[in-house]
């Protein structure tokens, strides 16, 4: 146990201070030169008021990475907040329970008041095998909780579990079961082919979000500190401002077909690069961040 803690600590320090920080300075210098290519606007929180939301997490840290700041702001609105974790069934049952506890503890720290929390037992990394079952489970929740809007990972993500969850949500939108799908970004490149909506985090929200990352102790291989740098970079790159932001693509019935058409156009590329485009990759972060600008 002590050995794992030491290795985890050294890994994070090397990745963060010697690799990611220098890269971050470089890409921040480039950001103002490229931001004219980006269309963005602030996420309208009023459109979420008096609505019932379902925040989908394929894995136990996705919601904290993607909407950890926004969730804090939603505490001030009249919003029904419902959460669901899709994968929890690991080979190691102890790790399975530990990951769920980390998920819940993180949620409690950033969003202490919510309406419901669900957990499914589908295998991490193999959600595509259970697509129909997951969709059926979600449909039941949509009805029982009267869900209007789904938050989910981006369909343009390079993690197959993230894409699968987004495709299910978009299909539910097409069927008329919900009004909107708001796709949030984790540690994979943003698709700039669509207008980006942003939420700017306050200093306090940033501190609470970063503290929430501390609950994911079982994920010692992940450098959560790097998400700070990515958030600051995207703030400079997208809107030429300092600070921290979360980014979203909002999909409704007017543009869902366009989003899906773009997904199928890049489907092969996404599958060929499964899990290989992380924006906190110790070596390829810069190339990965700008993937969609080159596509």
Short mmCIF file of C-alpha atoms in Angstrom, two decimals:
data_model
loop_
_atom_site.label_atom_id
_atom_site.label_comp_id
_atom_site.label_asym_id
_atom_site.label_seq_id
_atom_site.Cartn_x
_atom_site.Cartn_y
_atom_site.Cartn_z
CA UNK A 1 0.00 0.00 0.00
CA UNK A 2 2.77 2.45 0.93
CA UNK A 3 4.60 1.55 -2.29
CA UNK A 4 1.51 2.38 -4.37
CA UNK A 5 1.12 5.73 -2.65
CA UNK A 6 4.77 6.62 -3.33
CA UNK A 7 4.53 5.55 -6.99
CA UNK A 8 1.28 7.50 -7.40
CA UNK A 9 2.81 10.62 -5.89
CA UNK A 10 5.96 10.45 -8.04
CA UNK A 11 3.94 9.77 -11.19
CA UNK A 12 1.73 12.82 -10.64
CA UNK A 13 4.66 15.10 -9.87
CA UNK A 14 6.65 14.04 -12.94
CA UNK A 15 3.62 14.24 -15.23
CA UNK A 16 2.38 17.53 -13.86
CA UNK A 17 5.54 19.57 -13.25
CA UNK A 18 8.00 18.27 -15.84
CA UNK A 19 5.74 17.41 -18.77
CA UNK A 20 2.31 18.98 -18.63
CA UNK A 21 3.15 22.41 -17.21
CA UNK A 22 5.78 23.20 -19.91
CA UNK A 23 3.37 21.98 -22.59
CA UNK A 24 0.62 24.10 -21.07
CA UNK A 25 2.73 27.28 -21.27
CA UNK A 26 3.36 26.56 -24.94
CA UNK A 27 -0.27 25.98 -25.85
CA UNK A 28 -1.40 29.01 -23.84
CA UNK A 29 0.95 31.12 -25.94
CA UNK A 30 -0.69 29.75 -29.09
CA UNK A 31 -4.24 30.12 -27.82
CA UNK A 32 -4.82 33.83 -28.60
CA UNK A 33 -3.53 33.26 -32.14
CA UNK A 34 -6.12 30.58 -32.86
CA UNK A 35 -9.24 31.58 -30.97
CA UNK A 36 -10.93 33.20 -33.98
CA UNK A 37 -11.76 29.72 -35.22
CA UNK A 38 -13.95 29.03 -32.22
CA UNK A 39 -17.66 29.89 -31.84
CA UNK A 40 -18.83 29.99 -28.25
CA UNK A 41 -21.40 31.46 -25.88
CA UNK A 42 -22.21 31.18 -22.19
CA UNK A 43 -24.37 28.26 -21.12
CA UNK A 44 -27.81 29.66 -20.30
CA UNK A 45 -28.57 28.50 -16.77
CA UNK A 46 -32.11 29.89 -16.98
CA UNK A 47 -32.98 27.18 -19.48
CA UNK A 48 -32.22 24.63 -16.75
CA UNK A 49 -34.41 26.25 -14.10
CA UNK A 50 -37.58 24.31 -13.19
CA UNK A 51 -36.31 21.32 -15.16
CA UNK A 52 -35.51 17.75 -14.21
CA UNK A 53 -31.96 16.68 -15.11
CA UNK A 54 -30.26 13.31 -15.40
CA UNK A 55 -26.47 13.46 -15.19
CA UNK A 56 -24.99 10.29 -16.71
CA UNK A 57 -21.54 9.09 -15.66
CA UNK A 58 -20.12 6.17 -17.63
CA UNK A 59 -17.38 6.00 -14.97
CA UNK A 60 -17.11 7.24 -11.42
CA UNK A 61 -15.20 10.46 -12.13
CA UNK A 62 -16.74 11.72 -15.36
CA UNK A 63 -19.39 13.93 -13.74
CA UNK A 64 -16.81 15.64 -11.50
CA UNK A 65 -14.49 16.31 -14.44
CA UNK A 66 -17.20 17.47 -16.82
CA UNK A 67 -19.75 19.30 -14.66
CA UNK A 68 -18.19 19.59 -11.20
CA UNK A 69 -18.34 23.39 -11.32
CA UNK A 70 -21.75 23.73 -12.94
CA UNK A 71 -23.33 21.37 -10.40
CA UNK A 72 -22.40 23.77 -7.63
CA UNK A 73 -24.19 26.61 -9.38
CA UNK A 74 -27.28 24.46 -9.96
CA UNK A 75 -27.71 24.27 -6.18
CA UNK A 76 -29.02 27.85 -6.39
CA UNK A 77 -31.71 26.99 -8.97
CA UNK A 78 -34.98 25.13 -8.79
CA UNK A 79 -33.64 22.04 -10.55
CA UNK A 80 -34.26 18.35 -9.96
CA UNK A 81 -30.85 16.69 -10.07
CA UNK A 82 -30.64 12.94 -10.69
CA UNK A 83 -27.42 10.98 -11.12
CA UNK A 84 -26.62 7.60 -12.60
CA UNK A 85 -23.35 5.68 -12.74
CA UNK A 86 -23.34 3.16 -15.59
CA UNK A 87 -20.31 1.00 -14.77
CA UNK A 88 -19.43 -0.50 -11.42
CA UNK A 89 -19.00 -4.20 -12.04
CA UNK A 90 -15.24 -4.76 -11.77
CA UNK A 91 -13.57 -8.13 -11.41
CA UNK A 92 -12.45 -7.00 -7.97
CA UNK A 93 -15.65 -6.56 -5.92
CA UNK A 94 -13.81 -4.52 -3.30
CA UNK A 95 -12.63 -2.08 -5.96
CA UNK A 96 -16.17 -1.94 -7.33
CA UNK A 97 -17.62 -0.83 -4.02
CA UNK A 98 -14.73 1.54 -3.42
CA UNK A 99 -15.25 3.27 -6.77
CA UNK A 100 -18.96 3.78 -6.04
CA UNK A 101 -18.16 5.22 -2.63
CA UNK A 102 -15.66 7.60 -4.24
CA UNK A 103 -18.34 8.60 -6.75
CA UNK A 104 -20.89 9.33 -4.04
CA UNK A 105 -18.43 11.16 -1.79
CA UNK A 106 -17.37 13.38 -4.66
CA UNK A 107 -21.00 14.15 -5.51
CA UNK A 108 -21.83 14.91 -1.90
CA UNK A 109 -18.99 17.43 -1.78
CA UNK A 110 -19.97 19.35 -4.93
CA UNK A 111 -23.72 18.77 -5.01
CA UNK A 112 -24.91 17.90 -1.48
CA UNK A 113 -28.61 18.27 -2.36
CA UNK A 114 -29.93 16.03 -5.12
CA UNK A 115 -33.07 14.04 -5.84
CA UNK A 116 -31.81 10.57 -6.68
CA UNK A 117 -28.71 8.54 -7.39
CA UNK A 118 -28.63 5.27 -9.35
CA UNK A 119 -25.89 2.76 -9.99
CA UNK A 120 -25.85 0.08 -12.67
CA UNK A 121 -23.54 -2.92 -12.66
CA UNK A 122 -22.30 -3.00 -16.24
CA UNK A 123 -18.67 -3.83 -16.96
CA UNK A 124 -16.30 -0.89 -17.23
CA UNK A 125 -14.84 -0.69 -20.73
CA UNK A 126 -17.50 -2.94 -22.27
CA UNK A 127 -20.69 -0.87 -22.14
CA UNK A 128 -21.25 -1.41 -25.88
CA UNK A 129 -22.16 -5.02 -25.10
CA UNK A 130 -25.09 -3.80 -23.01
CA UNK A 131 -26.39 -0.87 -25.08
CA UNK A 132 -30.01 -2.08 -25.31
CA UNK A 133 -30.15 -2.92 -21.61
CA UNK A 134 -28.68 0.45 -20.62
CA UNK A 135 -31.17 2.28 -22.85
CA UNK A 136 -34.04 0.33 -21.29
CA UNK A 137 -32.79 1.19 -17.79
CA UNK A 138 -32.53 4.86 -18.70
CA UNK A 139 -36.02 4.94 -20.23
CA UNK A 140 -37.48 3.73 -16.92
CA UNK A 141 -35.66 6.48 -15.04
CA UNK A 142 -36.78 9.12 -17.54
CA UNK A 143 -40.38 8.16 -16.88
CA UNK A 144 -40.16 7.76 -13.11
CA UNK A 145 -38.19 11.00 -12.57
CA UNK A 146 -39.87 12.97 -15.44
CA UNK A 147 -36.48 13.87 -16.95
CA UNK A 148 -36.33 16.80 -19.39
CA UNK A 149 -32.58 17.14 -20.02
CA UNK A 150 -29.69 14.67 -20.01
CA UNK A 151 -26.08 15.61 -19.32
CA UNK A 152 -23.67 13.05 -20.77
CA UNK A 153 -20.14 12.72 -22.17
CA UNK A 154 -19.54 13.81 -25.74
CA UNK A 155 -20.36 11.52 -28.64
CA UNK A 156 -17.05 12.70 -30.15
CA UNK A 157 -15.08 11.34 -27.21
CA UNK A 158 -12.36 8.77 -27.83
CA UNK A 159 -13.48 6.50 -25.01
CA UNK A 160 -15.96 3.90 -26.33
CA UNK A 161 -17.98 3.90 -23.09
CA UNK A 162 -18.40 7.66 -23.33
CA UNK A 163 -19.54 7.49 -26.96
CA UNK A 164 -21.99 4.70 -26.24
CA UNK A 165 -23.65 6.60 -23.40
CA UNK A 166 -23.93 9.70 -25.62
CA UNK A 167 -25.41 7.73 -28.52
CA UNK A 168 -28.06 6.30 -26.22
CA UNK A 169 -28.93 9.77 -24.93
CA UNK A 170 -29.14 11.17 -28.48
CA UNK A 171 -31.42 8.31 -29.49
CA UNK A 172 -33.71 9.08 -26.56
CA UNK A 173 -33.78 12.68 -27.76
CA UNK A 174 -34.72 11.57 -31.29
CA UNK A 175 -37.53 9.44 -29.86
CA UNK A 176 -38.94 12.51 -28.10
CA UNK A 177 -38.34 11.16 -24.59
CA UNK A 178 -36.38 14.29 -23.57
CA UNK A 179 -35.99 17.89 -24.73
CA UNK A 180 -32.20 18.28 -24.78
CA UNK A 181 -28.91 16.47 -24.47
CA UNK A 182 -26.03 18.54 -23.10
CA UNK A 183 -22.73 16.83 -23.87
CA UNK A 184 -19.90 17.64 -21.48
CA UNK A 185 -16.17 17.17 -22.06
CA UNK A 186 -13.83 15.15 -19.89
CA UNK A 187 -10.20 14.53 -20.87
CA UNK A 188 -10.68 14.14 -24.62
CA UNK A 189 -10.56 16.78 -27.37
CA UNK A 190 -13.45 19.17 -27.94
CA UNK A 191 -15.12 18.94 -31.35
CA UNK A 192 -15.08 22.54 -32.57
CA UNK A 193 -17.38 21.78 -35.55
CA UNK A 194 -20.26 22.83 -33.29
CA UNK A 195 -20.80 25.97 -31.19
CA UNK A 196 -19.25 25.54 -27.77
CA UNK A 197 -21.17 26.64 -24.72
CA UNK A 198 -19.13 27.42 -21.62
CA UNK A 199 -19.60 27.71 -17.90
CA UNK A 200 -17.03 29.86 -16.08
CA UNK A 201 -16.12 28.62 -12.62
CA UNK A 202 -15.69 30.98 -9.70
CA UNK A 203 -12.59 30.67 -7.54
CA UNK A 204 -14.59 28.88 -4.86
CA UNK A 205 -16.18 26.47 -7.36
CA UNK A 206 -12.74 25.65 -8.72
CA UNK A 207 -11.41 24.93 -5.24
CA UNK A 208 -14.37 22.68 -4.39
CA UNK A 209 -14.05 20.82 -7.69
CA UNK A 210 -10.34 20.20 -7.25
CA UNK A 211 -10.93 19.04 -3.69
CA UNK A 212 -13.55 16.59 -4.98
CA UNK A 213 -10.93 14.99 -7.21
CA UNK A 214 -9.19 13.96 -4.00
CA UNK A 215 -11.88 11.37 -3.33
CA UNK A 216 -10.79 9.24 -6.30
CA UNK A 217 -7.88 7.64 -4.49
CA UNK A 218 -8.22 4.30 -6.29
CA UNK A 219 -7.35 6.02 -9.58
CA UNK A 220 -3.72 6.60 -8.71
CA UNK A 221 -2.71 6.49 -12.40
CA UNK A 222 -4.78 9.60 -13.18
CA UNK A 223 -3.24 13.06 -12.81
CA UNK A 224 -6.33 15.04 -11.84
CA UNK A 225 -4.22 18.18 -11.30
CA UNK A 226 -3.77 18.32 -15.06
CA UNK A 227 -7.48 19.08 -15.51
CA UNK A 228 -6.77 22.46 -13.93
CA UNK A 229 -4.29 23.24 -16.67
CA UNK A 230 -6.60 21.99 -19.43
CA UNK A 231 -9.45 24.10 -18.05
CA UNK A 232 -7.26 27.22 -17.96
CA UNK A 233 -5.99 26.56 -21.45
CA UNK A 234 -9.47 26.17 -22.92
CA UNK A 235 -10.51 29.40 -21.20
CA UNK A 236 -7.69 31.26 -22.96
CA UNK A 237 -8.15 29.38 -26.21
CA UNK A 238 -11.93 29.61 -26.56
CA UNK A 239 -12.79 32.96 -25.01
CA UNK A 240 -9.43 34.69 -24.40
CA UNK A 241 -10.02 34.90 -20.65
CA UNK A 242 -8.15 33.69 -17.63
CA UNK A 243 -9.78 31.36 -15.15
CA UNK A 244 -11.42 27.96 -15.45
CA UNK A 245 -14.27 26.80 -17.64
CA UNK A 246 -16.34 23.73 -18.43
CA UNK A 247 -17.39 23.20 -22.02
CA UNK A 248 -20.55 21.77 -23.56
CA UNK A 249 -22.28 21.00 -26.84
CA UNK A 250 -26.06 21.47 -26.53
CA UNK A 251 -28.16 19.19 -28.72
CA UNK A 252 -31.91 19.49 -29.27
CA UNK A 253 -34.33 18.18 -31.88
CA UNK A 254 -33.25 20.89 -34.32
CA UNK A 255 -29.60 19.81 -34.55
CA UNK A 256 -29.54 16.19 -33.37
CA UNK A 257 -29.40 14.83 -36.93
CA UNK A 258 -26.50 17.13 -37.78
CA UNK A 259 -24.58 15.99 -34.71
CA UNK A 260 -25.19 12.33 -35.50
CA UNK A 261 -24.20 12.82 -39.15
CA UNK A 262 -20.89 14.33 -37.99
CA UNK A 263 -20.39 11.43 -35.59
CA UNK A 264 -20.91 8.81 -38.31
CA UNK A 265 -18.56 10.70 -40.63
CA UNK A 266 -15.81 10.34 -38.02
CA UNK A 267 -16.93 7.01 -36.53
CA UNK A 268 -14.05 5.02 -38.02
CA UNK A 269 -11.46 7.55 -36.89
CA UNK A 270 -12.92 7.59 -33.38
CA UNK A 271 -12.86 3.79 -33.17
CA UNK A 272 -9.33 3.54 -34.57
CA UNK A 273 -8.14 5.93 -31.84
CA UNK A 274 -10.05 4.44 -28.91
CA UNK A 275 -8.60 5.76 -25.65
CA UNK A 276 -5.65 7.31 -27.46
CA UNK A 277 -6.49 11.03 -27.52
CA UNK A 278 -6.34 12.09 -23.89
CA UNK A 279 -5.67 15.80 -23.45
CA UNK A 280 -3.66 15.01 -20.32
CA UNK A 281 -1.45 12.47 -22.09
CA UNK A 282 2.11 13.02 -20.85
CA UNK A 283 3.56 13.23 -24.36
CA UNK A 284 0.76 13.82 -26.88
CA UNK A 285 -1.42 16.34 -25.01
CA UNK A 286 -0.74 19.19 -27.46
CA UNK A 287 -1.46 17.14 -30.59
CA UNK A 288 -4.58 15.66 -29.02
CA UNK A 289 -6.01 19.01 -27.89
CA UNK A 290 -5.95 20.30 -31.46
CA UNK A 291 -7.20 17.09 -33.09
CA UNK A 292 -10.55 18.50 -34.21
CA UNK A 293 -9.00 21.73 -35.52
CA UNK A 294 -6.90 19.65 -37.90
CA UNK A 295 -9.78 17.38 -38.96
#
